[in-house]
CSV table of C-alpha atoms in Angstrom, one decimal:
chain,number,residue,atom,x,y,z
A,495,UNK,CA,25.7,-46.1,45.1
A,496,UNK,CA,26.8,-42.6,44.4
A,497,UNK,CA,25.2,-39.9,46.5
A,498,UNK,CA,22.8,-37.6,44.7
A,499,UNK,CA,23.2,-33.9,45.7
A,500,UNK,CA,20.3,-31.6,46.4
A,501,UNK,CA,21.1,-29.6,43.3
A,502,UNK,CA,21.0,-32.7,41.1
A,503,UNK,CA,17.7,-33.7,42.6
A,504,UNK,CA,16.2,-30.3,42.0
A,505,UNK,CA,17.7,-29.8,38.5
A,506,UNK,CA,14.6,-31.1,36.6
A,507,UNK,CA,12.4,-28.7,38.6
A,508,UNK,CA,14.7,-25.8,38.0
A,509,UNK,CA,14.5,-26.4,34.3
A,510,UNK,CA,10.7,-26.7,34.4
A,511,UNK,CA,10.5,-23.5,36.5
A,512,UNK,CA,12.8,-21.7,34.0
A,513,UNK,CA,10.5,-22.6,31.1
A,514,UNK,CA,7.5,-21.4,33.1
A,515,UNK,CA,9.1,-18.0,33.9
A,516,UNK,CA,10.4,-17.7,30.3
A,517,UNK,CA,7.1,-18.2,28.7
A,518,UNK,CA,5.2,-16.0,31.1
A,519,UNK,CA,7.5,-13.1,31.5
A,520,UNK,CA,6.1,-9.7,30.5
A,521,UNK,CA,7.5,-6.5,29.2
A,522,UNK,CA,7.2,-3.2,31.1
A,523,UNK,CA,3.8,-2.6,29.5
A,524,UNK,CA,2.5,-6.0,30.8
A,525,UNK,CA,2.4,-7.3,27.2
A,526,UNK,CA,3.5,-11.0,27.2
A,527,UNK,CA,6.8,-11.5,25.4
A,528,UNK,CA,6.4,-13.8,22.4
A,529,UNK,CA,9.2,-16.3,22.0
A,530,UNK,CA,9.5,-17.1,18.3
A,531,UNK,CA,11.3,-20.3,17.2
A,532,UNK,CA,14.8,-19.6,15.7
A,533,UNK,CA,15.1,-20.2,12.0
A,534,UNK,CA,18.1,-22.2,11.0
A,535,UNK,CA,20.4,-20.0,9.1
A,536,UNK,CA,22.4,-21.3,6.1
A,537,UNK,CA,25.0,-19.4,4.1
A,538,UNK,CA,23.5,-17.2,1.4
A,539,UNK,CA,24.1,-18.3,-2.2
A,540,UNK,CA,24.8,-14.9,-3.7
A,541,UNK,CA,23.8,-14.2,-7.3
A,542,UNK,CA,25.1,-11.5,-9.6
A,543,UNK,CA,21.9,-9.4,-8.8
A,544,UNK,CA,23.0,-8.9,-5.2
A,545,UNK,CA,25.1,-6.2,-3.5
A,546,UNK,CA,25.6,-7.5,0.0
A,547,UNK,CA,26.9,-4.8,2.3
A,548,UNK,CA,26.3,-6.1,5.8
A,549,UNK,CA,24.9,-9.6,6.0
A,550,UNK,CA,24.6,-9.5,9.8
A,551,UNK,CA,22.1,-6.6,9.6
A,552,UNK,CA,19.8,-7.9,6.9
A,553,UNK,CA,16.4,-9.5,7.5
A,554,UNK,CA,16.4,-13.0,6.2
A,555,UNK,CA,13.3,-14.1,4.4
A,556,UNK,CA,11.7,-13.8,0.9
A,557,UNK,CA,10.6,-11.0,-1.4
A,558,UNK,CA,7.7,-11.3,-3.8
A,559,UNK,CA,9.2,-9.5,-6.7
A,560,UNK,CA,6.6,-7.9,-9.0
A,561,UNK,CA,7.7,-6.9,-12.4
A,562,UNK,CA,5.7,-4.0,-13.7
A,563,UNK,CA,2.9,-5.2,-16.1
A,564,UNK,CA,4.6,-8.5,-16.6
A,565,UNK,CA,3.3,-12.0,-17.1
A,566,UNK,CA,5.3,-13.5,-14.2
A,567,UNK,CA,6.1,-12.9,-10.6
A,568,UNK,CA,8.5,-14.8,-8.3
A,569,UNK,CA,9.8,-15.2,-4.8
A,570,UNK,CA,13.5,-14.4,-4.2
A,571,UNK,CA,15.7,-15.0,-1.2
A,572,UNK,CA,18.3,-12.5,0.1
A,573,UNK,CA,20.9,-14.2,-2.1
A,574,UNK,CA,18.8,-13.2,-5.1
A,575,UNK,CA,17.8,-16.8,-5.9
A,576,UNK,CA,14.4,-17.5,-7.4
A,577,UNK,CA,12.7,-19.8,-4.9
A,578,UNK,CA,9.3,-19.9,-6.6
A,579,UNK,CA,8.0,-18.5,-9.9
A,580,UNK,CA,4.5,-18.1,-11.3
A,581,UNK,CA,3.7,-17.6,-15.0
A,582,UNK,CA,0.4,-16.0,-15.9
A,583,UNK,CA,-1.8,-16.2,-18.9
A,584,UNK,CA,-2.2,-12.4,-19.0
A,585,UNK,CA,-0.2,-9.4,-17.9
A,586,UNK,CA,-0.4,-7.8,-14.5
A,587,UNK,CA,-2.5,-4.7,-14.2
A,588,UNK,CA,0.0,-3.9,-11.4
A,589,UNK,CA,-0.4,-5.3,-7.9
A,590,UNK,CA,-0.3,-8.9,-6.7
A,591,UNK,CA,0.0,-10.3,-3.1
A,592,UNK,CA,0.3,-13.7,-1.5
A,593,UNK,CA,-2.8,-14.7,0.5
A,594,UNK,CA,-2.4,-16.9,3.7
A,595,UNK,CA,-3.5,-20.0,1.8
A,596,UNK,CA,-0.6,-19.7,-0.6
A,597,UNK,CA,-2.6,-18.3,-3.6
A,598,UNK,CA,-2.0,-15.0,-5.3
A,599,UNK,CA,-4.5,-12.2,-5.5
A,600,UNK,CA,-3.8,-9.8,-8.3
A,601,UNK,CA,-5.0,-7.1,-10.7
A,602,UNK,CA,-4.6,-8.3,-14.3
A,603,UNK,CA,-5.1,-6.6,-17.7
A,604,UNK,CA,-8.3,-7.3,-19.6
A,605,UNK,CA,-7.9,-8.3,-23.2
A,606,UNK,CA,-10.7,-5.9,-24.3
A,607,UNK,CA,-10.3,-2.5,-22.5
A,608,UNK,CA,-12.6,0.3,-23.7
A,609,UNK,CA,-9.9,2.8,-22.6
A,610,UNK,CA,-6.2,2.2,-21.7
A,611,UNK,CA,-4.9,4.7,-19.1
A,612,UNK,CA,-1.6,4.0,-17.4
A,613,UNK,CA,-1.8,1.1,-15.0
A,614,UNK,CA,-5.1,-0.3,-16.3
A,615,UNK,CA,-6.3,-3.7,-15.2
A,616,UNK,CA,-9.9,-4.7,-15.5
A,617,UNK,CA,-9.7,-8.3,-14.1
A,618,UNK,CA,-9.1,-9.5,-10.6
A,619,UNK,CA,-7.8,-13.0,-10.3
A,620,UNK,CA,-6.7,-15.6,-7.8
A,621,UNK,CA,-3.8,-17.8,-9.0
A,622,UNK,CA,-2.9,-21.1,-7.3
A,623,UNK,CA,0.7,-22.4,-6.8
A,624,UNK,CA,0.6,-24.1,-10.2
A,625,UNK,CA,-0.1,-20.7,-11.9
A,626,UNK,CA,-3.7,-21.7,-12.7
A,627,UNK,CA,-6.5,-19.1,-12.4
A,628,UNK,CA,-9.0,-20.4,-9.8
A,629,UNK,CA,-11.1,-17.2,-9.5
A,630,UNK,CA,-11.8,-14.3,-11.9
A,631,UNK,CA,-13.9,-11.1,-11.6
A,632,UNK,CA,-14.2,-8.7,-14.5
A,633,UNK,CA,-14.7,-5.0,-13.8
A,634,UNK,CA,-14.3,-3.5,-17.2
A,635,UNK,CA,-16.9,-2.0,-19.7
A,636,UNK,CA,-17.4,1.2,-21.6
A,637,UNK,CA,-17.7,3.2,-18.3
A,638,UNK,CA,-15.7,1.5,-15.6
A,639,UNK,CA,-12.2,-0.1,-15.5
A,640,UNK,CA,-10.4,-1.5,-12.4
A,641,UNK,CA,-6.8,-0.6,-12.1
A,642,UNK,CA,-3.6,-0.7,-10.1
A,643,UNK,CA,-4.4,-2.2,-6.7
A,644,UNK,CA,-6.6,-4.8,-5.0
A,645,UNK,CA,-6.6,-5.8,-1.4
A,646,UNK,CA,-8.3,-8.6,0.6
A,647,UNK,CA,-10.1,-7.2,3.6
A,648,UNK,CA,-10.4,-9.0,7.0
A,649,UNK,CA,-13.9,-10.1,6.1
A,650,UNK,CA,-12.7,-11.8,2.9
A,651,UNK,CA,-14.0,-9.2,0.5
A,652,UNK,CA,-11.9,-7.6,-2.2
A,653,UNK,CA,-11.4,-3.8,-2.3
A,654,UNK,CA,-10.0,-2.3,-5.4
A,655,UNK,CA,-9.5,1.0,-7.3
A,656,UNK,CA,-11.5,1.8,-10.5
A,657,UNK,CA,-11.9,4.6,-13.0
A,658,UNK,CA,-15.5,5.7,-13.8
A,659,UNK,CA,-15.8,7.6,-17.0
A,660,UNK,CA,-17.7,11.0,-16.9
A,661,UNK,CA,-18.7,12.5,-20.3
A,662,UNK,CA,-17.4,16.0,-20.9
A,663,UNK,CA,-20.9,17.5,-20.9
A,664,UNK,CA,-21.6,16.1,-17.4
A,665,UNK,CA,-18.1,17.1,-16.2
A,666,UNK,CA,-18.6,20.7,-17.4
A,667,UNK,CA,-22.0,20.8,-15.7
A,668,UNK,CA,-20.2,19.9,-12.5
A,669,UNK,CA,-17.7,22.7,-12.9
A,670,UNK,CA,-14.8,21.0,-14.8
A,671,UNK,CA,-12.8,23.4,-16.8
A,672,UNK,CA,-11.8,21.6,-20.0
A,673,UNK,CA,-13.4,20.0,-23.1
A,674,UNK,CA,-12.6,16.3,-22.6
A,675,UNK,CA,-14.1,13.3,-20.8
A,676,UNK,CA,-12.6,12.6,-17.4
A,677,UNK,CA,-11.9,9.4,-15.5
A,678,UNK,CA,-12.1,10.2,-11.8
A,679,UNK,CA,-11.6,7.5,-9.1
A,680,UNK,CA,-13.9,5.1,-7.4
A,681,UNK,CA,-13.4,2.5,-4.7
A,682,UNK,CA,-15.3,-0.8,-5.1
A,683,UNK,CA,-15.7,-3.6,-2.6
A,684,UNK,CA,-17.0,-7.0,-3.8
A,685,UNK,CA,-18.0,-10.2,-2.0
A,686,UNK,CA,-16.1,-12.9,-4.0
A,687,UNK,CA,-18.5,-15.6,-2.8
A,688,UNK,CA,-21.3,-13.9,-4.7
A,689,UNK,CA,-19.5,-11.4,-7.0
A,690,UNK,CA,-21.8,-8.7,-5.7
A,691,UNK,CA,-20.7,-5.1,-5.1
A,692,UNK,CA,-21.3,-4.5,-1.4
A,693,UNK,CA,-19.8,-1.0,-1.0
A,694,UNK,CA,-18.7,1.8,-3.3
A,695,UNK,CA,-17.2,5.2,-3.0
A,696,UNK,CA,-17.1,7.7,-5.9
A,697,UNK,CA,-14.8,10.8,-5.9
A,698,UNK,CA,-17.3,12.7,-8.1
A,699,UNK,CA,-19.7,12.8,-5.1
A,700,UNK,CA,-17.2,14.9,-3.2
A,701,UNK,CA,-15.8,17.6,-5.6
A,702,UNK,CA,-15.6,21.3,-5.3
A,703,UNK,CA,-14.8,24.0,-7.9
A,704,UNK,CA,-14.2,27.7,-8.0
A,705,UNK,CA,-14.1,28.1,-11.7
A,706,UNK,CA,-17.7,28.9,-12.6
A,707,UNK,CA,-20.3,30.0,-10.2
A,708,UNK,CA,-23.1,29.1,-12.6
A,709,UNK,CA,-22.1,25.4,-12.4
A,710,UNK,CA,-22.6,22.7,-9.7
A,711,UNK,CA,-20.2,22.3,-6.8
A,712,UNK,CA,-19.2,26.0,-6.8
A,713,UNK,CA,-17.5,27.0,-3.5
A,714,UNK,CA,-14.3,28.2,-2.0
A,715,UNK,CA,-11.8,25.4,-2.4
A,716,UNK,CA,-9.6,26.4,0.6
A,717,UNK,CA,-12.7,26.6,2.9
A,718,UNK,CA,-13.6,23.0,2.0
A,719,UNK,CA,-10.5,20.8,2.4
A,720,UNK,CA,-12.8,17.8,2.9
A,721,UNK,CA,-13.7,18.1,-0.8
A,722,UNK,CA,-11.7,17.5,-4.0
A,723,UNK,CA,-10.9,20.4,-6.4
A,724,UNK,CA,-12.0,18.8,-9.7
A,725,UNK,CA,-9.8,21.4,-11.6
A,726,UNK,CA,-6.5,20.8,-9.8
A,727,UNK,CA,-5.3,18.8,-12.9
A,728,UNK,CA,-7.9,19.9,-15.5
A,729,UNK,CA,-5.3,20.3,-18.2
A,730,UNK,CA,-4.4,16.6,-18.4
A,731,UNK,CA,-5.5,15.7,-21.9
A,732,UNK,CA,-6.4,12.1,-21.4
A,733,UNK,CA,-8.8,12.9,-18.6
A,734,UNK,CA,-6.9,10.8,-16.0
A,735,UNK,CA,-7.0,13.8,-13.6
A,736,UNK,CA,-6.4,11.9,-10.3
A,737,UNK,CA,-4.6,8.6,-11.0
A,738,UNK,CA,-4.9,6.6,-7.8
A,739,UNK,CA,-2.3,3.9,-7.5
A,740,UNK,CA,-2.4,2.3,-4.1
A,741,UNK,CA,-4.6,1.4,-1.2
A,742,UNK,CA,-4.2,0.2,2.4
A,743,UNK,CA,-6.8,-0.5,5.0
A,744,UNK,CA,-6.9,0.1,8.8
A,745,UNK,CA,-9.3,-2.4,10.3
A,746,UNK,CA,-9.2,-0.8,13.7
A,747,UNK,CA,-10.4,2.6,12.5
A,748,UNK,CA,-12.2,1.1,9.4
A,749,UNK,CA,-10.6,3.6,7.1
A,750,UNK,CA,-8.9,3.5,3.7
A,751,UNK,CA,-5.6,5.2,2.7
A,752,UNK,CA,-5.7,6.0,-1.0
A,753,UNK,CA,-2.7,7.3,-2.9
A,754,UNK,CA,-3.6,9.9,-5.5
A,755,UNK,CA,-0.5,10.3,-7.7
A,756,UNK,CA,-1.5,13.4,-9.8
A,757,UNK,CA,-2.6,15.3,-6.7
A,758,UNK,CA,0.6,14.3,-4.9
A,759,UNK,CA,-1.6,13.3,-1.9
A,760,UNK,CA,-2.9,10.5,0.2
A,761,UNK,CA,-6.6,10.6,0.9
A,762,UNK,CA,-8.2,9.0,4.0
A,763,UNK,CA,-11.7,7.7,3.5
A,764,UNK,CA,-14.2,6.4,6.0
A,765,UNK,CA,-15.1,2.8,5.1
A,766,UNK,CA,-17.7,2.4,7.9
A,767,UNK,CA,-20.3,4.1,5.8
A,768,UNK,CA,-23.0,2.5,3.7
A,769,UNK,CA,-22.8,3.1,0.0
A,770,UNK,CA,-25.6,5.6,0.3
A,771,UNK,CA,-23.7,7.4,3.1
A,772,UNK,CA,-20.5,7.2,1.1
A,773,UNK,CA,-22.2,9.3,-1.6
A,774,UNK,CA,-23.1,12.0,0.9
A,775,UNK,CA,-21.4,14.1,3.5
A,776,UNK,CA,-23.0,12.6,6.6
A,777,UNK,CA,-22.9,9.2,8.2
A,778,UNK,CA,-20.3,6.7,9.2
A,779,UNK,CA,-18.0,6.6,12.2
A,780,UNK,CA,-16.7,10.1,11.5
A,781,UNK,CA,-20.2,11.5,10.4
A,782,UNK,CA,-18.6,12.9,7.2
A,783,UNK,CA,-20.1,10.4,4.8
A,784,UNK,CA,-17.7,9.9,1.9
A,785,UNK,CA,-16.0,13.3,2.3
A,786,UNK,CA,-12.3,13.1,2.9
A,787,UNK,CA,-11.7,12.8,6.7
A,788,UNK,CA,-8.0,13.5,6.2
A,789,UNK,CA,-5.5,14.2,3.4
A,790,UNK,CA,-1.7,14.8,3.4
A,791,UNK,CA,1.3,15.4,1.2
A,792,UNK,CA,0.3,18.4,-0.9
A,793,UNK,CA,-1.8,21.2,0.7
A,794,UNK,CA,-1.6,23.1,-2.6
A,795,UNK,CA,-4.3,20.7,-3.9
A,796,UNK,CA,-6.8,22.5,-1.7
A,797,UNK,CA,-5.0,25.9,-1.9
A,798,UNK,CA,-3.6,25.8,1.6
A,799,UNK,CA,-0.5,28.0,1.9
A,800,UNK,CA,0.1,27.2,5.6
A,801,UNK,CA,1.1,23.5,5.4
A,802,UNK,CA,4.4,22.4,3.9
A,803,UNK,CA,4.3,20.4,0.7
A,804,UNK,CA,6.1,17.1,0.9
A,805,UNK,CA,5.0,15.1,-2.1
A,806,UNK,CA,5.8,15.4,-5.8
A,807,UNK,CA,4.0,12.3,-7.0
A,808,UNK,CA,3.6,9.4,-4.6
A,809,UNK,CA,2.9,5.7,-4.3
A,810,UNK,CA,2.1,2.8,-2.0
A,811,UNK,CA,0.7,4.1,1.4
A,812,UNK,CA,1.5,1.2,3.7
A,813,UNK,CA,0.3,0.9,7.3
A,814,UNK,CA,2.9,-0.2,9.8
A,815,UNK,CA,1.2,-2.3,12.5
A,816,UNK,CA,2.7,-1.1,15.7
A,817,UNK,CA,0.3,-3.1,17.8
A,818,UNK,CA,-1.2,0.0,19.3
A,819,UNK,CA,-4.8,0.4,18.2
A,820,UNK,CA,-5.4,3.8,16.7
A,821,UNK,CA,-1.7,4.7,16.5
A,822,UNK,CA,-0.6,3.3,13.2
A,823,UNK,CA,2.3,4.8,11.2
A,824,UNK,CA,2.2,5.0,7.5
A,825,UNK,CA,5.1,4.6,4.9
A,826,UNK,CA,4.8,6.4,1.6
A,827,UNK,CA,7.2,6.4,-1.4
A,828,UNK,CA,7.5,10.0,-2.6
A,829,UNK,CA,8.7,9.8,-6.2
A,830,UNK,CA,10.4,13.3,-6.2
A,831,UNK,CA,9.5,14.4,-9.7
A,832,UNK,CA,10.4,18.0,-8.8
A,833,UNK,CA,14.1,17.3,-8.3
A,834,UNK,CA,14.7,13.7,-9.4
A,835,UNK,CA,15.2,12.6,-5.8
A,836,UNK,CA,12.9,10.0,-4.2
A,837,UNK,CA,12.2,9.9,-0.5
A,838,UNK,CA,10.6,7.2,1.7
A,839,UNK,CA,8.7,8.8,4.5
A,840,UNK,CA,7.3,7.3,7.7
A,841,UNK,CA,4.4,9.3,9.2
A,842,UNK,CA,2.8,9.2,12.6
A,843,UNK,CA,-0.9,9.5,11.8
A,844,UNK,CA,-3.1,11.7,14.0
A,845,UNK,CA,-5.2,9.9,16.6
A,846,UNK,CA,-8.0,12.2,15.7
A,847,UNK,CA,-8.3,13.3,12.0
A,848,UNK,CA,-9.1,17.0,11.3
A,849,UNK,CA,-8.8,19.3,8.3
A,850,UNK,CA,-8.6,23.1,8.3
A,851,UNK,CA,-7.8,25.0,5.1
A,852,UNK,CA,-5.9,27.7,7.0
A,853,UNK,CA,-3.8,25.5,9.3
A,854,UNK,CA,-1.0,23.0,9.0
A,855,UNK,CA,-2.7,19.6,8.5
A,856,UNK,CA,0.4,17.5,7.7
A,857,UNK,CA,1.2,14.5,9.9
A,858,UNK,CA,4.5,14.2,11.8
A,859,UNK,CA,7.5,12.8,9.9
A,860,UNK,CA,9.2,10.3,12.3
A,861,UNK,CA,11.6,8.7,9.8
A,862,UNK,CA,12.7,9.2,6.2
A,863,UNK,CA,15.3,7.9,3.9
A,864,UNK,CA,16.9,9.1,0.7
A,865,UNK,CA,20.1,8.6,-1.2
A,866,UNK,CA,21.6,10.3,-4.3
A,867,UNK,CA,21.0,7.1,-6.2
A,868,UNK,CA,17.4,6.6,-5.1
A,869,UNK,CA,15.1,8.0,-7.8
A,870,UNK,CA,12.2,6.7,-9.9
A,871,UNK,CA,9.6,9.1,-11.1
A,872,UNK,CA,6.8,6.5,-11.2
A,873,UNK,CA,5.7,3.2,-9.5
A,874,UNK,CA,7.9,2.0,-6.5
A,875,UNK,CA,7.0,1.6,-2.8
A,876,UNK,CA,8.3,0.5,0.6
A,877,UNK,CA,7.4,-1.9,3.4
A,878,UNK,CA,8.7,-2.3,7.0
A,879,UNK,CA,10.5,-5.6,7.8
A,880,UNK,CA,10.3,-7.5,11.1
A,881,UNK,CA,13.7,-6.5,12.3
A,882,UNK,CA,12.8,-2.8,11.8
A,883,UNK,CA,14.6,-2.4,8.5
A,884,UNK,CA,12.8,-1.0,5.5
A,885,UNK,CA,12.6,-2.7,2.1
A,886,UNK,CA,12.4,-0.2,-0.7
A,887,UNK,CA,11.3,-0.9,-4.3
A,888,UNK,CA,13.0,1.6,-6.6
A,889,UNK,CA,10.9,0.9,-9.8
A,890,UNK,CA,13.6,1.2,-12.4
A,891,UNK,CA,16.3,-0.5,-10.3
A,892,UNK,CA,15.2,-3.2,-7.9
A,893,UNK,CA,15.2,-3.4,-4.1
A,894,UNK,CA,17.1,-1.7,-1.2
A,895,UNK,CA,17.2,-2.8,2.4
A,896,UNK,CA,18.1,0.0,4.9
A,897,UNK,CA,18.3,0.1,8.7
A,898,UNK,CA,16.5,2.6,11.0
A,899,UNK,CA,19.6,4.8,11.0
A,900,UNK,CA,19.6,4.9,7.2
A,901,UNK,CA,22.4,2.5,6.5
A,902,UNK,CA,22.1,0.5,3.3
A,903,UNK,CA,22.8,-3.2,4.0
A,904,UNK,CA,21.5,-5.0,0.9
A,905,UNK,CA,20.5,-4.3,-2.7
A,906,UNK,CA,19.0,-6.3,-5.5
A,907,UNK,CA,19.3,-5.2,-9.1
A,908,UNK,CA,16.8,-6.5,-11.7
A,909,UNK,CA,19.6,-6.2,-14.3
A,910,UNK,CA,17.5,-6.9,-17.5
A,911,UNK,CA,14.1,-6.3,-15.8
A,912,UNK,CA,12.6,-3.1,-17.3
A,913,UNK,CA,10.8,-2.1,-14.1
A,914,UNK,CA,9.5,-3.4,-10.8
A,915,UNK,CA,6.1,-2.4,-9.4
A,916,UNK,CA,6.6,-3.2,-5.8
A,917,UNK,CA,7.9,-6.0,-3.5
A,918,UNK,CA,6.4,-7.6,-0.4
A,919,UNK,CA,8.2,-9.5,2.4
A,920,UNK,CA,7.4,-13.0,3.6
A,921,UNK,CA,9.1,-15.3,6.1
A,922,UNK,CA,9.7,-19.1,6.4
A,923,UNK,CA,7.1,-19.4,9.2
A,924,UNK,CA,4.4,-17.4,7.4
A,925,UNK,CA,1.2,-19.3,6.7
A,926,UNK,CA,1.4,-18.4,3.0
A,927,UNK,CA,5.0,-19.8,2.7
A,928,UNK,CA,4.1,-23.0,4.6
A,929,UNK,CA,1.1,-23.5,2.4
A,930,UNK,CA,3.3,-23.2,-0.7
A,931,UNK,CA,5.4,-26.0,0.7
A,932,UNK,CA,8.7,-24.1,0.4
């Protein structure tokens, strides 16, 4: 019988010990290191849509490609191949996302809008993997119209943007300086199990004006940066004076980021309020009610000459989850209508929000990307990928993937697609992808 050495006898235990150490090792900040299973890589089947610059640097996975206002959406891989397609019975009102159960939550256009401003929707739908509508909620009548973006909150409720019509006589009484109806922004949260509105915020409850001291809301605009100058875009003829186009939600701080395209700003709103408090200037975690707790991008909107202006139209405020409660960063696509040059910014949000009309209130820019060929004056957006790269949707072109040092490693052109709204990233191990059976 051959002699068994001590090493051979101990080998199984060494292997076991190695696994114990591997799965219990910690980083310098005592956070357990997550060991994710490797995904088997197969050669990419490259289509004509793809410009592959550095395959070794790209993030493999899928992109939910959202054609602007179309009746279809689809998942593509990094070779540009369509992996899954949905065909809808109505056109998108803009945004749509995959939910963990593999269904799609989206904003769709109503067939009977009372008014049709750019990006209108009116109907929120959930679509199953067979492209069938399994849930529908209508928010459209003579006064209100849902539009652009809808998001599922951690409690399962749906948060969306909506216009609420204000007749010109009421607008003038509130200090508006023009002779047309206006359509300022509201935020609405519904419980989809009951279809009841459980929370609402209305921008008209938080306006200021320095046009006419005989009208309501008269005050110094610069002294009140927590309020919205109702006359910043008073000359817009169709009354769409704000034009919100995107939302994201921070569940740690219970706040909403709201992109306001025609103010070239992102507004930050306290979601911890009741609806009554949201109509006032007290209450909630920040004790400011529904007043803006923060705003950034364009200090000219509240007549601040101290802060630098960064935005000339903007879309898609997107929180980057850094795993540090209260220290989220935010990506914003700045369209660049002033010089036909778009920029994607990453901001470090203040730990404590504050506004002062005579001080610099802008957040710190910690990363940005632009390119002479990157420009679209409308729509568009950006998301952070798992490997640290950034996926950019250039609305009139398609998608870019860039590294942290600004190197372009991959591009997808829509070729015959008129425009893309946004794009969202998904991975083979994601619950939504598993539930789709891909």
